[in-house]
CSV table of C-alpha atoms and ligand atoms in Angstrom, one decimal:
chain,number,residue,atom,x,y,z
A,1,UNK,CA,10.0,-5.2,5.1
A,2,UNK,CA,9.7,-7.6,8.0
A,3,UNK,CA,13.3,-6.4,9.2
A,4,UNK,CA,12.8,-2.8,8.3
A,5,UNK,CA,9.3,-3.1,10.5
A,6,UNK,CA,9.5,-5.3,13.1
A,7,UNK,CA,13.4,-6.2,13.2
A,8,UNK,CA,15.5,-4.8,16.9
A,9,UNK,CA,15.9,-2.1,15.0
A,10,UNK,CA,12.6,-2.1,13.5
A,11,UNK,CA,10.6,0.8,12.9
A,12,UNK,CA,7.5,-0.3,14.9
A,13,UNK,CA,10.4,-0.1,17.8
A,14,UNK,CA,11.0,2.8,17.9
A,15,UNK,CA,10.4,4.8,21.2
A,16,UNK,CA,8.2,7.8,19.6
A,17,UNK,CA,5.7,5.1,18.0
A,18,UNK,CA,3.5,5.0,15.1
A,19,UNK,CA,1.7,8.3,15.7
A,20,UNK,CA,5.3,10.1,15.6
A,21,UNK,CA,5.1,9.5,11.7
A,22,UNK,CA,1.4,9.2,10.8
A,23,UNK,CA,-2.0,9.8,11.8
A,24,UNK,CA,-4.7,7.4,11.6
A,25,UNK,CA,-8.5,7.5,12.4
A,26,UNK,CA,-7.2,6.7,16.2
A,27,UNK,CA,-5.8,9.9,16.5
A,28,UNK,CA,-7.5,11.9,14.6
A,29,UNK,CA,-10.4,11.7,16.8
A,30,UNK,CA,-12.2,9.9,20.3
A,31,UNK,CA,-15.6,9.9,17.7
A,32,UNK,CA,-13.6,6.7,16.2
A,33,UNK,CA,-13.3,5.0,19.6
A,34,UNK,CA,-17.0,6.5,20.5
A,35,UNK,CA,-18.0,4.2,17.0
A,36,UNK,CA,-15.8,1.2,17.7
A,37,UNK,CA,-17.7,1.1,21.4
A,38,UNK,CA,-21.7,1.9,19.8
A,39,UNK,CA,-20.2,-1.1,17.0
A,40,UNK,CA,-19.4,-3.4,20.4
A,41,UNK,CA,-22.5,-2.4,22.2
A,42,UNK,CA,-24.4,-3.7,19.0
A,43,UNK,CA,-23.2,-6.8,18.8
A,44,UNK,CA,-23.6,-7.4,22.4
A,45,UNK,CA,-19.9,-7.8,23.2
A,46,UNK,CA,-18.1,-6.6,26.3
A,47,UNK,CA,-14.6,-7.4,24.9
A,48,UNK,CA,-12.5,-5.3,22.4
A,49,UNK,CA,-9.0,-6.9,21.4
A,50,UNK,CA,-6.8,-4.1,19.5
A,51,UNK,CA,-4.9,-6.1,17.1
A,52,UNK,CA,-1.7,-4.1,16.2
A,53,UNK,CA,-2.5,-1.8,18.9
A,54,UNK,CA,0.4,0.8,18.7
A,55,UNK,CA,0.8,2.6,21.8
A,56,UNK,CA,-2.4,1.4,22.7
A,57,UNK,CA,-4.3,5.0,21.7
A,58,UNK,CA,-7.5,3.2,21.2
A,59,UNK,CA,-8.0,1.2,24.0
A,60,UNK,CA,-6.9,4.4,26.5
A,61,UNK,CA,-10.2,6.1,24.9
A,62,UNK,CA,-12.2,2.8,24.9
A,63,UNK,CA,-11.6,2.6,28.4
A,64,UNK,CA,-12.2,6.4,29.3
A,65,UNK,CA,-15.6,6.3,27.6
A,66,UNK,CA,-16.7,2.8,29.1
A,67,UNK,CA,-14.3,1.7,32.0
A,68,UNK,CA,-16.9,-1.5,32.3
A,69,UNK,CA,-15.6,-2.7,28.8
A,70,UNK,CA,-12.9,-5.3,29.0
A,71,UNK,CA,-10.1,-4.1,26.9
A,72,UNK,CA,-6.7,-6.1,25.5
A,73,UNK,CA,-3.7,-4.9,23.3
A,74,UNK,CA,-2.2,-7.5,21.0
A,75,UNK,CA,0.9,-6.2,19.8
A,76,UNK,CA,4.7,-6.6,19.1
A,77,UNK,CA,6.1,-3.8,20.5
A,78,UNK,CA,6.3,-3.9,24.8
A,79,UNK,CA,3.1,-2.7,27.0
A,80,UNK,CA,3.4,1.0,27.2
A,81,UNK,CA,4.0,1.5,30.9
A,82,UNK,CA,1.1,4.3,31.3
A,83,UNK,CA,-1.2,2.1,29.9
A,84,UNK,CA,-4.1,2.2,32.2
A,85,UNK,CA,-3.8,-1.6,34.7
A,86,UNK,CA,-7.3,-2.7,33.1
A,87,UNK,CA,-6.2,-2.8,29.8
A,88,UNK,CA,-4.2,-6.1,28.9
A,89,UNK,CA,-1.6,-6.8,26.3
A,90,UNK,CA,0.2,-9.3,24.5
A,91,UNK,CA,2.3,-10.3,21.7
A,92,UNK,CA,0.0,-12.6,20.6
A,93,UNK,CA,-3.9,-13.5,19.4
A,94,UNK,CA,-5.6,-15.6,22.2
A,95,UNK,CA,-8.9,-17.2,21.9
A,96,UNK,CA,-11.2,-15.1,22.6
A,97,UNK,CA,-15.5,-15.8,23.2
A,98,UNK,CA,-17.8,-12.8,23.0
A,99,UNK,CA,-15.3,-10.5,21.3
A,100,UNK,CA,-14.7,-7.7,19.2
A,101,UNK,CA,-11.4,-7.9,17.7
A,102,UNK,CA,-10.7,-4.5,15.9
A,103,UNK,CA,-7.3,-4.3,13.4
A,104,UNK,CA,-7.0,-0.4,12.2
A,105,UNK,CA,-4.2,-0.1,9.6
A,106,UNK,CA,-2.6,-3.6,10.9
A,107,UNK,CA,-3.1,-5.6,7.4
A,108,UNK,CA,-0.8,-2.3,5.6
A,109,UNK,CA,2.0,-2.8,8.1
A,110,UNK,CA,2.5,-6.7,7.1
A,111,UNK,CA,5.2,-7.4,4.8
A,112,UNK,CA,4.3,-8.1,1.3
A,113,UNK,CA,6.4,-9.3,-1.6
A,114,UNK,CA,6.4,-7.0,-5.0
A,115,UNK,CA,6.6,-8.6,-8.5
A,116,UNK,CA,7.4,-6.8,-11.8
A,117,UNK,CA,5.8,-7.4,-15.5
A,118,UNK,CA,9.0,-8.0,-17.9
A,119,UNK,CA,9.1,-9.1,-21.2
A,120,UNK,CA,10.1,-12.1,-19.6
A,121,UNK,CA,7.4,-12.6,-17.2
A,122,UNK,CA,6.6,-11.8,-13.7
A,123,UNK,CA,9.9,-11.1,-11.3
A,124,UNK,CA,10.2,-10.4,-7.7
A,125,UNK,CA,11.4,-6.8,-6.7
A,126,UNK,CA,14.3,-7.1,-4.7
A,127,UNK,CA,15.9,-4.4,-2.8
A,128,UNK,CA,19.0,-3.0,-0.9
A,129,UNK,CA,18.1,-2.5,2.4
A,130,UNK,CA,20.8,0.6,3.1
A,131,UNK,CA,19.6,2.1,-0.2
A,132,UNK,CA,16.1,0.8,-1.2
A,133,UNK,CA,17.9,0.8,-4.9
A,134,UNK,CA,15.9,-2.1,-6.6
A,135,UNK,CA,16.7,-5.0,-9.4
A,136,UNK,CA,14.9,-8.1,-10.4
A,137,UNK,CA,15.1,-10.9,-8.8
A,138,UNK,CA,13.9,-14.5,-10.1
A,139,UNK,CA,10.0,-15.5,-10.8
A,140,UNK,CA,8.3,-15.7,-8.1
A,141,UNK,CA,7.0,-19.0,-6.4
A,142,UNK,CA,4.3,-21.2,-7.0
A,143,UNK,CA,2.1,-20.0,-4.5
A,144,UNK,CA,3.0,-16.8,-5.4
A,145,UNK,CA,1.9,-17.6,-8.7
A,146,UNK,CA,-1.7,-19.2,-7.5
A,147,UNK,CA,-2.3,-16.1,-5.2
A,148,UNK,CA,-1.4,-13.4,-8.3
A,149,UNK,CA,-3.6,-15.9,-10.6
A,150,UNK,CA,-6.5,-15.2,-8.4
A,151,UNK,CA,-6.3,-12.0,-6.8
A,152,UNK,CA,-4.2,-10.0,-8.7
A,153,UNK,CA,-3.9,-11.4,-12.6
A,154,UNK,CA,-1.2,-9.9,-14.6
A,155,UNK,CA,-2.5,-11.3,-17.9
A,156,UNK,CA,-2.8,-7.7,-19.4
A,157,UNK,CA,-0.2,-6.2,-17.5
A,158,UNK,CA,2.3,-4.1,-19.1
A,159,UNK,CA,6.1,-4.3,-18.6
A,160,UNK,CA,6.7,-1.9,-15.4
A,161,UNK,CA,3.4,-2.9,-14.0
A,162,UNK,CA,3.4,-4.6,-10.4
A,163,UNK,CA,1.5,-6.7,-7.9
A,164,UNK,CA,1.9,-6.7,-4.5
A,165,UNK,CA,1.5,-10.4,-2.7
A,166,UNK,CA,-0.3,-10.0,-0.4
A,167,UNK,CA,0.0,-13.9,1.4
A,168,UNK,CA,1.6,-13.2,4.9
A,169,UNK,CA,-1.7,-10.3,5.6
A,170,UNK,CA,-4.1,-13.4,5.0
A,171,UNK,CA,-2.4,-15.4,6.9
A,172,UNK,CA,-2.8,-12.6,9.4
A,173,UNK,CA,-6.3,-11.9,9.4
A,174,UNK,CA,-7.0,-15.9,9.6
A,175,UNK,CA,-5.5,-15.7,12.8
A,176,UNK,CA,-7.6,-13.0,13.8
A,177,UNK,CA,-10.2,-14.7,13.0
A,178,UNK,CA,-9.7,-18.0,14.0
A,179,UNK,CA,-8.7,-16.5,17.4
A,180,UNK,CA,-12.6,-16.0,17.9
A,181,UNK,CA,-14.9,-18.3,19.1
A,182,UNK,CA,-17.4,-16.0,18.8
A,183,UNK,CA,-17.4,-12.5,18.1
A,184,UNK,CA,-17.1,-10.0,15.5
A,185,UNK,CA,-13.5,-8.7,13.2
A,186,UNK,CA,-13.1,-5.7,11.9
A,187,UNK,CA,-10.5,-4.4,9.6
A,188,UNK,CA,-10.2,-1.0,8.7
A,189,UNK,CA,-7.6,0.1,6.3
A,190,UNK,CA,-6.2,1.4,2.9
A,191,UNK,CA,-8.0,-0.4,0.2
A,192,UNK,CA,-8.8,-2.1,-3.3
A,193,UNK,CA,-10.8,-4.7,-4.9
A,194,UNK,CA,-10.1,-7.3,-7.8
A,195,UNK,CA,-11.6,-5.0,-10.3
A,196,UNK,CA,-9.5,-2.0,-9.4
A,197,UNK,CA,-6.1,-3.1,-8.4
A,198,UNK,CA,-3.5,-0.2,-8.4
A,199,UNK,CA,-1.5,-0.9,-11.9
A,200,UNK,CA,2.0,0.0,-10.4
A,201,UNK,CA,1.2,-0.6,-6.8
A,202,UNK,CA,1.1,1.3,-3.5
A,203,UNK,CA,4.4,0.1,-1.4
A,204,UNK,CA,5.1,3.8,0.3
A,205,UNK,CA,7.0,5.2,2.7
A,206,UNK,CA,6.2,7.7,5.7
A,207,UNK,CA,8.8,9.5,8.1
A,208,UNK,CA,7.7,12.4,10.3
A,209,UNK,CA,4.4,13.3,8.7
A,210,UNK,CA,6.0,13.0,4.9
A,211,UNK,CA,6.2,10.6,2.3
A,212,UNK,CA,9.4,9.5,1.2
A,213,UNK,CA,11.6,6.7,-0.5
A,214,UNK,CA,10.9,3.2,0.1
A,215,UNK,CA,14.5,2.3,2.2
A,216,UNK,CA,13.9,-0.4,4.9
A,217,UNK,CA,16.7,0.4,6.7
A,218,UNK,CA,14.4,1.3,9.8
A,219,UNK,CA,14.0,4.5,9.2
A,220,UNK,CA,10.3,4.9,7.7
A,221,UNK,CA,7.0,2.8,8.0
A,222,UNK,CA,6.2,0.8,4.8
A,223,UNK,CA,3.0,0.1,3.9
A,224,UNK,CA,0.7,-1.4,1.1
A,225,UNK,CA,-2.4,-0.9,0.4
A,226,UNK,CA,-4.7,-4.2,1.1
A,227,UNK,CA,-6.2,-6.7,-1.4
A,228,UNK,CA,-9.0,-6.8,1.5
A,229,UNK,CA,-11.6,-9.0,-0.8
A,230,UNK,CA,-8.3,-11.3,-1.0
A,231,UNK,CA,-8.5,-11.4,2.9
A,232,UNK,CA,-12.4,-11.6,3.3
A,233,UNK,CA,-12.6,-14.6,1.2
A,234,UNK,CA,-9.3,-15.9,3.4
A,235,UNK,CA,-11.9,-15.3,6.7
A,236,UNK,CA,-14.3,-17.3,5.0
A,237,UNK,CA,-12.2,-20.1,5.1
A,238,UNK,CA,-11.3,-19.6,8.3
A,239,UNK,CA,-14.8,-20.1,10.2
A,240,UNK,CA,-16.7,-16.5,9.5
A,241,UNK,CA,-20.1,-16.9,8.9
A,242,UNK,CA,-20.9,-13.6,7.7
A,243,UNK,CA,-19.5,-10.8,5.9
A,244,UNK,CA,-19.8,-7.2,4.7
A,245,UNK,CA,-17.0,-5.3,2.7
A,246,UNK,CA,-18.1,-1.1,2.7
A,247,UNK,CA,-16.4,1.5,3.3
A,248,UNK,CA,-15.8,3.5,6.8
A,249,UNK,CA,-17.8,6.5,5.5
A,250,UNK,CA,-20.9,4.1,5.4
A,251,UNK,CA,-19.7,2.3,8.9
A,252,UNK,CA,-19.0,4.9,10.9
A,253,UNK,CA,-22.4,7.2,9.7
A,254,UNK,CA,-24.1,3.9,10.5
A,255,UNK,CA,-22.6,3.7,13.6
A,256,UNK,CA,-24.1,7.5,14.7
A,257,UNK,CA,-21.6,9.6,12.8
A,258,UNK,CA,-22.7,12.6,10.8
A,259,UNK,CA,-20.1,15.4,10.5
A,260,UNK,CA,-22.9,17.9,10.6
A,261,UNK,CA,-22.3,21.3,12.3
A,262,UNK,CA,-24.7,23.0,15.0
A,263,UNK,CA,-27.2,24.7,14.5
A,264,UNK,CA,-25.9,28.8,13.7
A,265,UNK,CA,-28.7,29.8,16.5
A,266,UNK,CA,-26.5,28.1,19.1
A,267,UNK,CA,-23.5,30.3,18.4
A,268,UNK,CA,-26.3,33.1,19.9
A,269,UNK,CA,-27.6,31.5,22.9
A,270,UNK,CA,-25.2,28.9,23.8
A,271,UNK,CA,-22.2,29.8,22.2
A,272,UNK,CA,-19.9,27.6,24.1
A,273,UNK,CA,-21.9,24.0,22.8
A,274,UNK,CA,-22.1,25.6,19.7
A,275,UNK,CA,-17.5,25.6,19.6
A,276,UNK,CA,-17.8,22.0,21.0
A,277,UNK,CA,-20.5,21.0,18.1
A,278,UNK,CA,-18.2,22.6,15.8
A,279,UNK,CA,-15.1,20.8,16.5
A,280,UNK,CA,-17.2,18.0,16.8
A,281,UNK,CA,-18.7,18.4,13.5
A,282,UNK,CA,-14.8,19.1,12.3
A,283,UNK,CA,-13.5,16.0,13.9
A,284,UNK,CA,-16.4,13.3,12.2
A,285,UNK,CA,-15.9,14.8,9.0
A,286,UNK,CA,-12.2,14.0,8.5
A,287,UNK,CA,-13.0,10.4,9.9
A,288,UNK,CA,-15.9,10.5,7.1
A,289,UNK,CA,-14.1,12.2,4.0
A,290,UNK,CA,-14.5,9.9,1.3
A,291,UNK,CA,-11.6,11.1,-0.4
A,292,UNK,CA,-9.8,10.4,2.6
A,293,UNK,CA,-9.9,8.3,6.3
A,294,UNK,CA,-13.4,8.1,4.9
A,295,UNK,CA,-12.5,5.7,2.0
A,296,UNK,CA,-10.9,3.0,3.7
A,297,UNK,CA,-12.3,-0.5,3.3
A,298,UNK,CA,-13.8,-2.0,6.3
A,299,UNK,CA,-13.8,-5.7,6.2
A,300,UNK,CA,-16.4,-6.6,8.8
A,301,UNK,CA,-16.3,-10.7,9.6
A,302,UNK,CA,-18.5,-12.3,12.4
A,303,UNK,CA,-18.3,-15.7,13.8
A,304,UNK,CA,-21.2,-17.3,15.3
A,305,UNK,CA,-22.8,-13.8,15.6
A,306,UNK,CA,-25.0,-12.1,13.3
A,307,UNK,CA,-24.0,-8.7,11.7
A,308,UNK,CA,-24.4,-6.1,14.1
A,309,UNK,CA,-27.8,-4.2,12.9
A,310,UNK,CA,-26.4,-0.5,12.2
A,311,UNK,CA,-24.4,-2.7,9.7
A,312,UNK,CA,-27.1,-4.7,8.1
A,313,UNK,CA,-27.3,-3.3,4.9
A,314,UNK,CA,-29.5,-1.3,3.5
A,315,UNK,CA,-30.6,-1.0,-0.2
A,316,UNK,CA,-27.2,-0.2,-2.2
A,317,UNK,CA,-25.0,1.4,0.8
A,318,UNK,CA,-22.6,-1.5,0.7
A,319,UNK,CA,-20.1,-3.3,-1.6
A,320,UNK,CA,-20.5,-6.9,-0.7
A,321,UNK,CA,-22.1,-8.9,1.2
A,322,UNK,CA,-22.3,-12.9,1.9
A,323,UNK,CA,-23.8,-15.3,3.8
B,1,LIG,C1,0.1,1.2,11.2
B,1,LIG,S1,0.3,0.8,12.9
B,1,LIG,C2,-1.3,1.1,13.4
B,1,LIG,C3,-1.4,1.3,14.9
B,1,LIG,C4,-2.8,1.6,15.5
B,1,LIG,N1,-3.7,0.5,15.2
B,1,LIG,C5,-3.4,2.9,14.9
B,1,LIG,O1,-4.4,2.8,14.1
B,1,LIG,O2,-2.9,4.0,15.2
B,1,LIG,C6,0.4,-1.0,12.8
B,1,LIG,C7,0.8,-1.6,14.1
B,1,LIG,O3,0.6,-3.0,14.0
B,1,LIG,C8,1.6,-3.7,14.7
B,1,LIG,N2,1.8,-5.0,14.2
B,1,LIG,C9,2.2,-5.4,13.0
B,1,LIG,N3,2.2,-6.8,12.9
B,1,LIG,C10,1.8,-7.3,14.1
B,1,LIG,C11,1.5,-8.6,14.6
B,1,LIG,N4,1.7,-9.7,13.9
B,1,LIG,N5,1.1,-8.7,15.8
B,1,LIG,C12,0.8,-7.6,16.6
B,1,LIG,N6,1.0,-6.3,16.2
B,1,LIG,C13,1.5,-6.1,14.9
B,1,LIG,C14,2.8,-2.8,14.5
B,1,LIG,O4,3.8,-2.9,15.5
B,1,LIG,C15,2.2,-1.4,14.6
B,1,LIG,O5,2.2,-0.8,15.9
């Protein structure tokens, strides 16, 4: 995966980038920029850092809607040359004080490994890279072991069933986390929870707007779903003093999000705002379907900061919350 991804001929690499194959909340609509500034501007913070920035999509609409906002790309793949001279980039995390540091479908793009229930035990999936034709490998490693133990248990699995480990992504989102003095991390991506792990997975494939076979020859992105209470309780660890798991449905209608259409009297007397409210209304509510962009987790970690109040949560609206 790391080859297929981010090898030279990775991928990531590629010249047509991400949004040539998929489409995320980033470009499905400037409302999710519009929420990722009013989340920003509730926490008092004048910084956004894009983690796994892309072609930097976000930050071009950060930085139209609030040119005052200081805005940097941390990303593998080169600066795009149109990139507008305010916005910064680098390969890597830097510290960063007074920050919001936002990650949207990052922690699916890093590699996991895949183990198999046998009759035998757990085994690590390996696979061809020309081919993606898989076979068993040997059991996988001790801390391997310790991570499946406590975030992904196969003690009732089935032959056939697997785990993805998901190791290198917590390692990732330390670093995101540690990279902030103070500030607030957000994570938004495909996601499940201890008591709902998928039985046979997610590791999929996307090429052009289709699914299709797992081959990491280059060709496709690969992706896993996250173990994102695996990576919230990794933040912990790593200096976040508070913590709320929900869902981007709840997020983004507590950041000002609704979905809801005009009023049908404007199509009458102003029937131009009434086609802008309409798209509008069109545009929130495929960022909001639940059975959709709507479901993704949002793992929302601050460091030194409080949560930001439209996130404080309210009676039942959230999954977790600590400290
Ligand atoms: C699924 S894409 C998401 C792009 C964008 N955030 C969006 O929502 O449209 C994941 C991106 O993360 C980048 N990436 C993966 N690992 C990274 C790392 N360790 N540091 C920086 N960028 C990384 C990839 O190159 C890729 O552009």
């Amino acid at each position: 995966m790391t080859e297929a991804l981010y090898g030279s001929a990775g991928f990531y690499r590629r010249p047509e980038g991400p949004a040539g194959h998929f489409r995320t909340s980033v470009h499905a609509s400037r409302y999710f920029a519009a929420a990722v500034l009013a989340l920003a501007r509730a926490a008092e913070l004048d910084t956004v850092v894009d983690v796994g920035a892309g072609r930097g999509e976000l930050l071009r609409v950060l930085h139209w809607l609030d040119p005052d906002l200081n805005l940097h790309g941390v990303e593998i793949v080169d600066r795009p040359s149109d990139l507008p001279d305010a916005v910064s980039w680098s390969a890597q995390l830097s510290d960063s004080e007074g920050a919001l540091v936002f990650a949207n479908e990052w922690l699916d793009a890093i590699p996991v490994d895949v183990v198999e229930m046998t009759e035998d035990g757990p085994r690590i999936v390996e696979v061809d890279q020309a081919t993606g034709e898989e076979r068993l490998g040997g059991p996988p490693s001790a801390q391997d072991v310790a991570w499946l133990d406590r975030w992904w248990p196969l003690t009732d699995a089935e032959p056939g069933d697997r785990a993805e480990v998901g190791r290198l992504r917590e390692e990732a989102w330390v670093s995101a986390i540690g990279s902030l003095r103070r500030g607030v991390a957000v994570a938004a991506d495909y996601a499940h929870e201890r008591n709902a792990r998928p039985p046979f997975g997610t590791l999929s494939a996307y090429s052009e707007g289709r699914q299709v076979p797992v081959v990491p020859d280059g060709g496709c992105d690969i992706s896993a779903h996250v173990a994102i209470d695996a990576c919230a309780a990794a933040g912990e660890q790593a200096g976040a003093t508070a913590t709320l798991l929900t869902t981007q449905r709840e997020a983004l209608r507590a950041l000002g999000l609704r979905g809801a259409r005009p009023p049908l009297e404007l199509a009458q007397t102003k029937p131009q705002e009434y086609l802008r409210g309409l798209k509008a209304a069109g545009e929130q509510a495929e960022l909001l379907d639940p059975g959709g962009l709507g479901g993704f987790g949002w793992l929302v970690q601050c460091v030194g900061v409080p949560l930001p109040p439209p996130l404080v949560p309210r009676n039942d609206d959230v999954t977790a919350v600590s400290n």
